Tab-separated table of C-alpha atoms and ligand atoms in Angstrom:
chain	number	residue	atom	x	y	z
J	954	MET	CA	-9.515	18.727	78.475
J	955	SER	CA	-11.295	18.910	75.154
J	956	LEU	CA	-9.869	17.965	71.774
J	957	TYR	CA	-10.355	19.915	68.577
J	958	ARG	CA	-9.168	19.833	64.996
J	959	ASP	CA	-8.013	22.824	63.005
J	960	GLU	CA	-5.554	23.663	60.290
J	961	GLY	CA	-3.027	26.440	60.375
J	962	VAL	CA	0.146	28.059	59.102
J	963	VAL	CA	3.154	28.233	61.437
J	964	LEU	CA	4.039	31.913	61.966
J	965	ARG	CA	6.827	31.633	64.537
J	966	THR	CA	8.178	29.326	67.227
J	967	HIS	CA	10.157	29.684	70.431
J	968	LYS	CA	11.833	27.317	72.818
J	969	LEU	CA	10.106	26.054	75.921
J	970	GLY	CA	12.049	24.066	78.533
J	971	GLU	CA	14.451	21.355	77.386
J	972	ALA	CA	12.725	19.763	74.425
J	973	ASP	CA	9.474	21.615	73.751
J	974	ARG	CA	8.513	24.577	71.673
J	975	ILE	CA	5.687	27.084	71.608
J	976	ILE	CA	4.253	27.207	68.099
J	977	VAL	CA	2.368	30.339	67.044
J	978	LEU	CA	-0.079	29.595	64.240
J	979	MET	CA	-2.652	31.386	62.127
J	980	THR	CA	-5.515	28.897	62.114
J	981	ALA	CA	-8.495	28.566	59.810
J	982	GLY	CA	-11.056	28.468	62.613
J	983	ARG	CA	-9.655	30.201	65.708
J	984	GLY	CA	-7.475	33.053	64.527
J	985	LYS	CA	-4.007	33.181	66.054
J	986	VAL	CA	-3.254	30.259	68.375
J	987	ARG	CA	-0.257	29.672	70.633
J	988	ALA	CA	0.223	25.962	71.312
J	989	VAL	CA	2.846	23.699	72.878
J	990	ALA	CA	4.533	20.988	70.796
J	991	LYS	CA	6.026	18.524	73.283
J	992	GLY	CA	9.369	16.924	72.417
J	993	VAL	CA	9.542	18.782	69.103
J	994	ARG	CA	13.233	19.623	69.575
J	995	LYS	CA	14.270	15.979	70.004
J	996	THR	CA	15.947	14.512	66.922
J	997	LYS	CA	13.385	11.732	66.681
J	998	SER	CA	10.350	13.982	67.228
J	999	ARG	CA	7.157	12.633	65.688
J	1000	PHE	CA	6.487	16.134	64.352
J	1001	GLY	CA	9.632	16.149	62.167
J	1002	GLY	CA	10.154	19.586	60.599
J	1003	ARG	CA	6.460	20.211	60.010
J	1004	LEU	CA	6.057	22.797	62.762
J	1005	GLU	CA	8.419	25.371	61.313
J	1006	PRO	CA	7.408	28.559	59.455
J	1007	PRO	CA	5.734	28.689	57.002
J	1008	GLY	CA	4.523	25.062	57.287
J	1009	HIS	CA	0.817	24.452	56.607
J	1010	VAL	CA	-0.517	21.699	58.880
J	1011	ALA	CA	-3.706	19.891	59.888
J	1012	MET	CA	-3.726	19.395	63.651
J	1013	LEU	CA	-5.421	17.705	66.551
J	1014	LEU	CA	-5.086	19.865	69.666
J	1015	TYR	CA	-5.950	19.656	73.345
J	1016	GLU	CA	-7.486	22.812	74.658
J	1017	GLY	CA	-5.662	24.008	77.782
J	1018	ARG	CA	-6.464	26.719	80.293
J	1019	ASN	CA	-3.619	28.954	79.095
J	1020	LEU	CA	-1.987	27.162	76.207
J	1021	ASP	CA	-3.282	24.472	73.883
J	1022	THR	CA	-1.150	21.399	73.137
J	1023	ILE	CA	-0.583	19.993	69.661
J	1024	ASN	CA	-1.292	16.270	69.820
J	1025	GLN	CA	-0.942	15.449	66.113
J	1026	ALA	CA	0.222	17.464	63.109
J	1027	GLU	CA	0.052	16.342	59.501
J	1028	SER	CA	1.532	18.336	56.682
J	1029	ILE	CA	-0.895	19.916	54.210
J	1030	ASP	CA	1.918	21.706	52.399
J	1031	GLN	CA	5.595	22.036	53.274
J	1032	TYR	CA	6.132	24.633	50.483
J	1033	ARG	CA	9.308	22.874	49.359
J	1034	PRO	CA	10.125	25.463	46.610
J	1035	ILE	CA	10.019	28.177	49.299
J	1036	ARG	CA	12.283	26.286	51.712
J	1037	ASP	CA	14.752	25.575	48.894
J	1038	ASP	CA	15.104	29.233	47.857
J	1039	LEU	CA	16.447	31.842	50.266
J	1040	ASP	CA	14.738	34.792	48.503
J	1041	ARG	CA	11.344	33.076	48.547
J	1042	MET	CA	11.888	32.104	52.175
J	1043	THR	CA	12.616	35.759	53.020
J	1044	ASP	CA	9.316	36.740	51.350
J	1045	ALA	CA	7.436	33.964	53.185
J	1046	LEU	CA	8.822	35.124	56.536
J	1047	ALA	CA	7.721	38.711	55.745
J	1048	LEU	CA	4.168	37.417	55.104
J	1049	VAL	CA	3.952	35.354	58.300
J	1050	GLU	CA	5.435	38.183	60.380
J	1051	ALA	CA	2.828	40.644	59.057
J	1052	VAL	CA	0.034	38.176	59.869
J	1053	ASP	CA	1.518	37.601	63.321
J	1054	GLN	CA	1.358	41.361	63.981
J	1055	VAL	CA	-2.168	41.837	62.667
J	1056	ALA	CA	-3.947	38.663	63.817
J	1057	GLN	CA	-5.330	38.427	67.351
J	1058	GLU	CA	-5.633	35.423	69.638
J	1059	GLY	CA	-9.226	34.336	70.153
J	1060	GLU	CA	-10.451	36.283	67.110
J	1061	PRO	CA	-11.221	34.042	64.124
J	1062	ASN	CA	-10.238	35.722	60.853
J	1063	ALA	CA	-10.980	33.362	57.970
J	1064	PRO	CA	-10.357	35.966	55.215
J	1065	LEU	CA	-6.869	36.661	56.584
J	1066	TYR	CA	-6.164	32.926	56.815
J	1067	ARG	CA	-7.261	32.429	53.183
J	1068	MET	CA	-5.156	35.396	52.063
J	1069	LEU	CA	-2.070	33.948	53.755
J	1070	THR	CA	-2.448	30.436	52.328
J	1071	ALA	CA	-3.166	31.845	48.848
J	1072	ALA	CA	-0.084	34.096	48.978
J	1073	LEU	CA	2.140	31.214	50.134
J	1074	ARG	CA	0.765	29.016	47.332
J	1075	THR	CA	1.502	31.741	44.763
J	1076	LEU	CA	4.977	32.270	46.203
J	1077	SER	CA	5.631	28.542	46.075
J	1078	ASP	CA	4.222	27.900	42.580
J	1079	ALA	CA	5.320	30.985	40.619
J	1080	PRO	CA	8.073	30.163	38.092
J	1081	GLN	CA	9.564	33.623	38.798
J	1082	ARG	CA	9.580	35.358	42.158
J	1083	SER	CA	7.515	38.568	41.931
J	1084	PRO	CA	9.182	41.737	43.276
J	1085	VAL	CA	5.775	42.942	44.558
J	1086	LEU	CA	4.347	39.784	46.141
J	1087	VAL	CA	5.058	40.970	49.689
J	1088	ALA	CA	3.962	44.541	48.927
J	1089	GLY	CA	0.774	43.266	47.272
J	1090	PHE	CA	0.068	41.214	50.386
J	1091	TYR	CA	0.637	44.233	52.681
J	1092	TRP	CA	-1.750	46.430	50.645
J	1093	LYS	CA	-4.421	43.713	50.647
J	1094	LEU	CA	-3.875	43.224	54.376
J	1095	LEU	CA	-4.402	46.958	54.992
J	1096	ALA	CA	-7.571	46.847	52.903
J	1097	LEU	CA	-8.785	43.855	54.951
J	1098	GLU	CA	-8.064	45.847	58.139
J	1099	GLY	CA	-10.349	48.576	56.798
J	1100	VAL	CA	-7.549	51.025	55.992
J	1101	ALA	CA	-7.132	50.670	52.234
J	1102	PRO	CA	-4.968	53.501	50.900
J	1103	VAL	CA	-6.769	56.365	49.161
J	1104	LEU	CA	-5.605	56.335	45.524
J	1105	ASP	CA	-8.434	58.039	43.609
J	1106	GLY	CA	-7.744	61.603	44.711
J	1107	CYS	CA	-5.790	63.757	47.133
J	1108	VAL	CA	-6.554	62.740	50.760
J	1109	ARG	CA	-6.745	66.434	51.694
J	1110	CYS	CA	-8.826	67.986	48.892
J	1111	GLY	CA	-10.054	65.110	46.721
J	1112	ARG	CA	-8.453	66.510	43.573
J	1113	ASP	CA	-7.888	63.618	41.142
J	1114	VAL	CA	-5.179	65.067	38.901
J	1115	ASP	CA	-1.569	66.059	39.525
J	1116	LEU	CA	-1.120	63.519	42.337
J	1117	VAL	CA	2.551	63.637	43.233
J	1118	SER	CA	3.212	62.113	46.655
J	1119	PHE	CA	2.017	59.494	49.124
J	1120	ASP	CA	1.881	59.818	52.873
J	1121	ALA	CA	1.962	56.599	54.927
J	1122	VAL	CA	0.361	58.174	58.017
J	1123	GLU	CA	-2.508	59.831	56.119
J	1124	GLY	CA	-2.743	56.660	54.065
J	1125	GLY	CA	-3.153	58.147	50.637
J	1126	VAL	CA	-1.988	60.207	47.689
J	1127	LEU	CA	-1.566	63.985	47.737
J	1128	CYS	CA	-1.792	66.671	45.069
J	1129	ARG	CA	0.974	69.151	44.252
J	1130	GLU	CA	-0.484	71.796	46.560
J	1131	HIS	CA	-0.759	69.484	49.597
J	1132	ARG	CA	2.257	67.343	48.846
J	1133	HIS	CA	4.214	65.745	51.662
J	1134	GLY	CA	5.715	62.340	52.173
J	1135	PRO	CA	7.736	60.505	49.522
J	1136	ALA	CA	7.233	61.359	45.849
J	1137	LEU	CA	4.916	59.102	43.855
J	1138	ASP	CA	5.356	58.831	40.080
J	1139	SER	CA	2.512	57.845	37.760
J	1140	ASP	CA	3.879	54.319	37.078
J	1141	SER	CA	3.960	53.514	40.811
J	1142	LEU	CA	0.447	54.917	41.309
J	1143	ALA	CA	-0.810	52.817	38.387
J	1144	LEU	CA	0.799	49.688	39.882
J	1145	MET	CA	-0.819	50.327	43.279
J	1146	ARG	CA	-4.181	50.846	41.601
J	1147	ARG	CA	-3.807	47.501	39.799
J	1148	ILE	CA	-2.863	45.679	43.033
J	1149	LEU	CA	-5.882	47.062	44.891
J	1150	GLY	CA	-8.264	47.204	41.953
J	1151	GLY	CA	-8.698	43.483	41.324
J	1152	GLN	CA	-5.705	43.013	39.031
J	1153	LEU	CA	-3.267	41.533	41.541
J	1154	ALA	CA	-2.369	38.507	39.381
J	1155	ALA	CA	-1.365	40.810	36.510
J	1156	ALA	CA	0.490	43.165	38.879
J	1157	LEU	CA	2.557	40.227	40.167
J	1158	GLN	CA	3.959	39.796	36.639
J	1159	GLU	CA	5.495	43.298	36.737
J	1160	PRO	CA	9.287	43.034	36.333
J	1161	ALA	CA	11.536	44.617	38.967
J	1162	GLY	CA	12.055	48.344	38.359
J	1163	PRO	CA	11.622	51.780	39.959
J	1164	ALA	CA	7.826	51.330	40.309
J	1165	THR	CA	8.013	47.937	42.070
J	1166	SER	CA	10.644	49.342	44.400
J	1167	THR	CA	8.588	52.486	45.237
J	1168	VAL	CA	5.406	50.458	45.772
J	1169	SER	CA	7.254	48.019	48.063
J	1170	SER	CA	8.780	50.711	50.228
J	1171	LEU	CA	5.433	52.567	50.533
J	1172	ALA	CA	3.683	49.307	51.479
J	1173	THR	CA	6.190	48.667	54.273
J	1174	SER	CA	5.961	52.203	55.703
J	1175	THR	CA	2.141	52.232	55.484
J	1176	LEU	CA	1.843	48.870	57.269
J	1177	GLU	CA	4.274	50.109	59.964
J	1178	ALA	CA	2.253	53.320	60.420
J	1179	HIS	CA	-0.943	51.264	60.767
J	1180	LEU	CA	0.597	48.901	63.339
J	1181	GLU	CA	1.969	51.809	65.410
J	1182	ARG	CA	-1.397	53.585	65.359
J	1183	ARG	CA	-3.151	50.389	66.432
J	1184	LEU	CA	-0.640	49.790	69.204
J	1185	ARG	CA	-1.288	53.304	70.564
J	1186	THR	CA	-5.054	52.745	70.431
J	1187	VAL	CA	-4.674	49.507	72.407
J	1188	HIS	CA	-2.579	51.372	75.016
J	1189	ILE	CA	-5.166	54.132	75.358
J	1190	MET	CA	-8.050	51.666	75.618
J	1191	GLY	CA	-6.083	49.585	78.106
J	1192	GLY	CA	-5.604	52.673	80.276
J	1193	GLY	CA	-1.804	52.529	79.986
Z	2293	ZN	ZN1	-4.843	68.237	47.614
């Protein structure tokens, strides 16, 4: 068995046997990794509470044939302000769940790892919780996946004025003539353009209102549409 070091963010865990747990992590070097933490459910476990979402840990692992085993785990950041605040914890769990769905085992994805740790740091450090932190993360995630939403003009005809709706499946805005999908007002469109146009930090300062709520619900439905489409593609390519 060979040993390796990596760092990662805990995405999810599940029980294994009497005292162990499988820990699913997004790692810096190896993409998504599923690894066993032996004895982690014992009260005197040497891992303490470090291997719980969204803990950020530096690890020493044994490479196994099917599953790797976590030998040591040291905390890089426990994100205490997140764990102490239910709303922030809910946001953090939405981030790790999205990464869990997008990231693949055996496929390193350093940009996605950096995006996740940066978002958790922002969520942990911000004096006020942003109503669009999760939505901003989803839009950036879609852009990273190569499916950034089309916001400059109608996805059907390219017209750049009178844009009135957004369709999650087509992944973009639509003009009055081609409108379908939920309505999109100009404030919400402007907020989405700021999130995706390099002004995310400023967009995160936006107070809760109709625009933050519209942008959040569109982000969720667009990410869901992307994941469903990808799932179907995998089925077709897998012959099932
Ligand atoms: Zn059009």
